[in-house]
Amino acid sequence: VQMTQSPSYLAASPGESVSISCKASKSISNNLAWYQEKPGKANKLLIHSGSTLQSGTPSRFSGSGSGTDFTLTIRSLESEDFAVYYCQQYNEYPLTFGSGTKLEIK
Amino acid sequence: EVQLQESGPGLVKPSQSLSLTCSVTGYSITSNYWGWIRKFPGNKMEWMGYISYSGSTSYNPSLKSRISITRDTSKNQFFLQLNSVTTEDTATYYCARGKLGRYYFDYWGQGVMVTVSS
């Protein structure tokens, strides 16, 4: 399953809201996870099952979608949110990831 | 708290084998799944494979002939071996815990960068 993630780069200001898209080449039901990557830190699981927040994920993060189209939305960006985000499908093998979205401060 | 830490050589010569260790603390590797993922320069991520709580393995078909994942339960470690490496195997290698039955990764190591070069 190919995962097409967009945009690859996103610039926004603290307080703004942003959305990141992840499209699967075939239906993956809701078997999608979102991760946050920051330099020097372990990757953090934010959301699984398309929309279920992992314990500890702030409520300003939300996930939506099922089938082939998924969205990660971050409302009221905080400074700690500027990072790289990846989606990953786990509906079938091999597990595959999106190409990443780098969220930078405008 | 579950913690994972990758270790191994940062430089490997072409045609040799890449061997990495993932040391796990705070959780037994006889539960859940334990995977290896790598990120290439340019940020493409690739799932390489995993070893399950029972010791069974699953590998990415793109690597199947070159990869082996094993474990030492007495040390709570699992291992990656990738044979016949080329410069295209240059990447940051991560180990991670896979959620039982769901195959997403809820804990990750910080990653170790491996360069394949003569």
Short mmCIF file of C-alpha atoms in Angstrom, two decimals:
data_model
loop_
_atom_site.label_atom_id
_atom_site.label_comp_id
_atom_site.label_asym_id
_atom_site.label_seq_id
_atom_site.Cartn_x
_atom_site.Cartn_y
_atom_site.Cartn_z
CA VAL A 1 0.00 0.00 0.00
CA GLN A 2 1.53 3.30 -1.06
CA MET A 3 0.98 6.21 1.29
CA THR A 4 0.99 9.67 -0.26
CA GLN A 5 1.46 12.39 2.31
CA SER A 6 1.06 16.10 1.64
CA PRO A 7 2.27 18.71 1.89
CA SER A 8 5.89 17.80 2.36
CA TYR A 9 6.55 21.17 3.93
CA LEU A 10 4.30 23.48 5.85
CA ALA A 11 5.04 26.82 7.51
CA ALA A 12 2.66 28.21 10.11
CA SER A 13 2.60 30.52 13.10
CA PRO A 14 1.90 29.62 16.72
CA GLY A 15 -1.84 29.76 17.34
CA GLU A 16 -2.75 28.77 13.80
CA SER A 17 -4.31 25.49 12.76
CA VAL A 18 -2.86 23.16 10.14
CA SER A 19 -3.88 19.97 8.40
CA ILE A 20 -1.76 17.21 6.89
CA SER A 21 -3.16 14.74 4.39
CA CYS A 22 -2.32 11.08 3.97
CA LYS A 23 -3.82 9.09 1.09
CA ALA A 24 -3.57 5.33 0.73
CA SER A 25 -3.39 3.63 -2.67
CA LYS A 26 -6.14 1.24 -1.54
CA SER A 27 -8.53 1.02 1.34
CA ILE A 28 -6.87 0.50 4.70
CA SER A 29 -10.05 0.77 6.78
CA ASN A 30 -9.00 2.89 9.78
CA ASN A 31 -5.65 1.20 10.25
CA LEU A 32 -3.58 4.35 10.24
CA ALA A 33 -1.20 5.88 12.74
CA TRP A 34 0.40 9.31 12.96
CA TYR A 35 3.83 9.96 14.47
CA GLN A 36 5.78 13.03 15.46
CA GLU A 37 9.54 13.19 14.94
CA LYS A 38 11.76 15.71 16.70
CA PRO A 39 15.57 15.92 16.64
CA GLY A 40 17.24 14.02 19.44
CA LYS A 41 13.98 12.50 20.66
CA ALA A 42 12.29 9.18 20.12
CA ASN A 43 9.43 9.24 17.64
CA LYS A 44 6.12 9.74 19.35
CA LEU A 45 2.92 7.95 18.47
CA LEU A 46 0.18 10.59 18.34
CA ILE A 47 -2.84 8.84 16.91
CA HIS A 48 -3.80 5.28 15.98
CA SER A 49 -6.87 3.73 14.41
CA GLY A 50 -7.21 6.84 12.29
CA SER A 51 -8.62 9.03 15.04
CA THR A 52 -7.82 7.61 18.48
CA LEU A 53 -5.48 9.79 20.47
CA GLN A 54 -2.65 7.91 22.11
CA SER A 55 -2.43 8.47 25.84
CA GLY A 56 -0.57 11.71 26.46
CA THR A 57 -1.34 13.28 23.08
CA PRO A 58 -2.70 16.81 23.57
CA SER A 59 -6.32 17.33 22.57
CA ARG A 60 -5.33 19.97 20.00
CA PHE A 61 -4.31 17.03 17.80
CA SER A 62 -7.03 15.20 15.94
CA GLY A 63 -7.20 12.58 13.24
CA SER A 64 -9.94 11.81 10.82
CA GLY A 65 -10.69 9.64 7.83
CA SER A 66 -11.12 6.05 6.83
CA GLY A 67 -10.66 4.01 3.71
CA THR A 68 -8.09 5.87 1.66
CA ASP A 69 -8.15 9.47 2.88
CA PHE A 70 -6.89 10.61 6.25
CA THR A 71 -6.11 13.95 7.86
CA LEU A 72 -4.09 15.02 10.86
CA THR A 73 -5.20 18.40 12.21
CA ILE A 74 -3.38 20.44 14.80
CA ARG A 75 -5.35 23.33 16.26
CA SER A 76 -3.78 26.31 18.00
CA LEU A 77 -0.19 25.37 17.22
CA GLU A 78 2.26 25.56 20.07
CA SER A 79 6.02 25.91 19.74
CA GLU A 80 6.55 22.26 20.66
CA ASP A 81 4.47 21.14 17.68
CA PHE A 82 7.00 22.21 15.08
CA ALA A 83 8.37 18.87 13.97
CA VAL A 84 8.12 16.27 11.22
CA TYR A 85 4.95 14.17 10.99
CA TYR A 86 4.54 10.75 9.39
CA CYS A 87 1.57 8.55 8.71
CA GLN A 88 1.80 4.76 8.67
CA GLN A 89 -0.68 2.14 7.50
CA TYR A 90 -0.89 -1.16 9.31
CA ASN A 91 -3.75 -2.75 7.41
CA GLU A 92 -1.52 -5.09 5.48
CA TYR A 93 2.07 -6.14 5.02
CA PRO A 94 4.47 -4.68 4.33
CA LEU A 95 3.73 -1.87 6.74
CA THR A 96 4.30 1.42 4.92
CA PHE A 97 4.86 5.03 5.82
CA GLY A 98 4.10 8.35 4.25
CA SER A 99 6.97 10.53 3.11
CA GLY A 100 6.71 12.97 5.99
CA THR A 101 5.60 16.57 6.49
CA LYS A 102 7.96 19.09 7.99
CA LEU A 103 6.07 21.71 9.98
CA GLU A 104 8.12 24.84 10.51
CA ILE A 105 7.54 28.13 12.23
CA LYS A 106 6.60 30.93 9.85
CA GLU B 1 8.59 3.37 31.48
CA VAL B 2 9.33 1.49 28.28
CA GLN B 3 12.64 2.51 26.76
CA LEU B 4 14.47 1.22 23.72
CA GLN B 5 18.07 1.92 22.78
CA GLU B 6 19.78 0.97 19.55
CA SER B 7 23.48 0.22 19.42
CA GLY B 8 25.97 -0.93 16.84
CA PRO B 9 28.65 0.21 14.44
CA GLY B 10 28.09 3.50 12.69
CA LEU B 11 30.13 2.49 9.66
CA VAL B 12 29.90 -0.72 7.66
CA LYS B 13 31.75 -1.64 4.49
CA PRO B 14 29.87 -2.62 1.35
CA SER B 15 29.16 -6.35 1.03
CA GLN B 16 29.54 -6.85 4.79
CA SER B 17 26.80 -7.43 7.34
CA LEU B 18 25.14 -4.76 9.42
CA SER B 19 24.39 -5.85 12.98
CA LEU B 20 22.43 -3.80 15.46
CA THR B 21 21.15 -4.42 18.98
CA CYS B 22 18.04 -3.02 20.57
CA SER B 23 18.11 -3.05 24.36
CA VAL B 24 14.72 -2.78 26.00
CA THR B 25 14.03 -1.69 29.56
CA GLY B 26 10.74 -1.38 31.40
CA TYR B 27 8.97 -4.10 29.43
CA SER B 28 9.57 -7.71 28.50
CA ILE B 29 10.19 -8.59 24.88
CA THR B 30 8.26 -11.80 25.50
CA SER B 31 5.17 -9.64 25.09
CA ASN B 32 4.12 -7.56 22.08
CA TYR B 33 6.02 -7.19 18.83
CA TRP B 34 9.44 -5.67 18.33
CA GLY B 35 10.33 -4.08 15.07
CA TRP B 36 13.06 -2.45 13.06
CA ILE B 37 12.37 0.58 10.89
CA ARG B 38 14.84 2.67 8.96
CA LYS B 39 14.83 6.18 7.58
CA PHE B 40 16.85 6.95 4.51
CA PRO B 41 18.47 10.28 3.70
CA GLY B 42 15.58 12.29 2.29
CA ASN B 43 13.28 10.99 5.03
CA LYS B 44 11.72 7.93 3.43
CA MET B 45 10.79 5.46 6.17
CA GLU B 46 10.84 1.71 5.61
CA TRP B 47 9.53 -1.01 7.89
CA MET B 48 12.11 -3.79 7.86
CA GLY B 49 10.53 -6.48 9.99
CA TYR B 50 9.63 -7.60 13.46
CA ILE B 51 9.97 -10.39 15.96
CA SER B 52 6.96 -11.35 18.00
CA TYR B 53 6.50 -12.20 21.65
CA SER B 54 6.78 -15.89 20.67
CA GLY B 55 9.88 -15.45 18.55
CA SER B 56 8.18 -15.64 15.18
CA THR B 57 9.33 -13.15 12.58
CA SER B 58 7.92 -11.20 9.67
CA TYR B 59 10.03 -9.35 7.14
CA ASN B 60 9.54 -6.80 4.43
CA PRO B 61 9.66 -8.74 1.16
CA SER B 62 12.05 -6.15 -0.22
CA LEU B 63 14.62 -7.38 2.31
CA LYS B 64 13.59 -10.96 2.85
CA SER B 65 16.72 -12.59 1.49
CA ARG B 66 19.09 -10.37 3.47
CA ILE B 67 17.46 -9.77 6.84
CA SER B 68 17.35 -11.65 10.10
CA ILE B 69 15.81 -10.55 13.38
CA THR B 70 16.59 -12.55 16.49
CA ARG B 71 16.37 -12.05 20.22
CA ASP B 72 17.91 -12.86 23.58
CA THR B 73 15.11 -12.92 26.12
CA SER B 74 17.55 -13.32 29.03
CA LYS B 75 19.03 -9.92 28.18
CA ASN B 76 15.75 -8.41 26.94
CA GLN B 77 17.40 -7.54 23.66
CA PHE B 78 16.57 -8.12 20.04
CA PHE B 79 18.86 -7.88 17.06
CA LEU B 80 18.96 -6.92 13.42
CA GLN B 81 21.28 -8.45 10.89
CA LEU B 82 21.28 -7.21 7.33
CA ASN B 83 23.59 -9.01 4.96
CA SER B 84 25.37 -7.91 1.79
CA VAL B 85 24.87 -4.23 2.45
CA THR B 86 25.34 -1.55 -0.18
CA THR B 87 25.51 2.22 0.01
CA GLU B 88 21.73 2.19 -0.40
CA ASP B 89 21.45 0.75 3.10
CA THR B 90 22.85 3.96 4.57
CA ALA B 91 20.09 5.12 6.92
CA THR B 92 19.08 5.82 10.48
CA TYR B 93 17.88 2.58 12.05
CA TYR B 94 15.18 2.54 14.69
CA CYS B 95 13.85 -0.19 16.92
CA ALA B 96 10.30 0.10 18.17
CA ARG B 97 7.61 -1.74 20.11
CA GLY B 98 4.66 -2.86 18.06
CA LYS B 99 1.22 -2.85 19.54
CA LEU B 100 -0.05 -6.40 20.00
CA GLY B 101 -2.30 -7.32 17.10
CA ARG B 102 -2.29 -3.85 15.61
CA TYR B 103 1.21 -3.29 14.24
CA TYR B 104 1.66 0.36 14.89
CA PHE B 105 4.58 1.41 17.06
CA ASP B 106 3.96 2.95 20.45
CA TYR B 107 7.53 3.22 21.72
CA TRP B 108 10.64 3.98 19.68
CA GLY B 109 14.34 4.20 20.23
CA GLN B 110 16.15 7.37 19.26
CA GLY B 111 17.76 5.71 16.29
CA VAL B 112 21.31 4.98 15.23
CA MET B 113 22.82 6.28 12.04
CA VAL B 114 24.62 3.68 9.92
CA THR B 115 26.72 4.62 6.94
CA VAL B 116 27.75 2.04 4.36
CA SER B 117 31.00 3.12 2.81
CA SER B 118 34.38 1.72 1.94
#
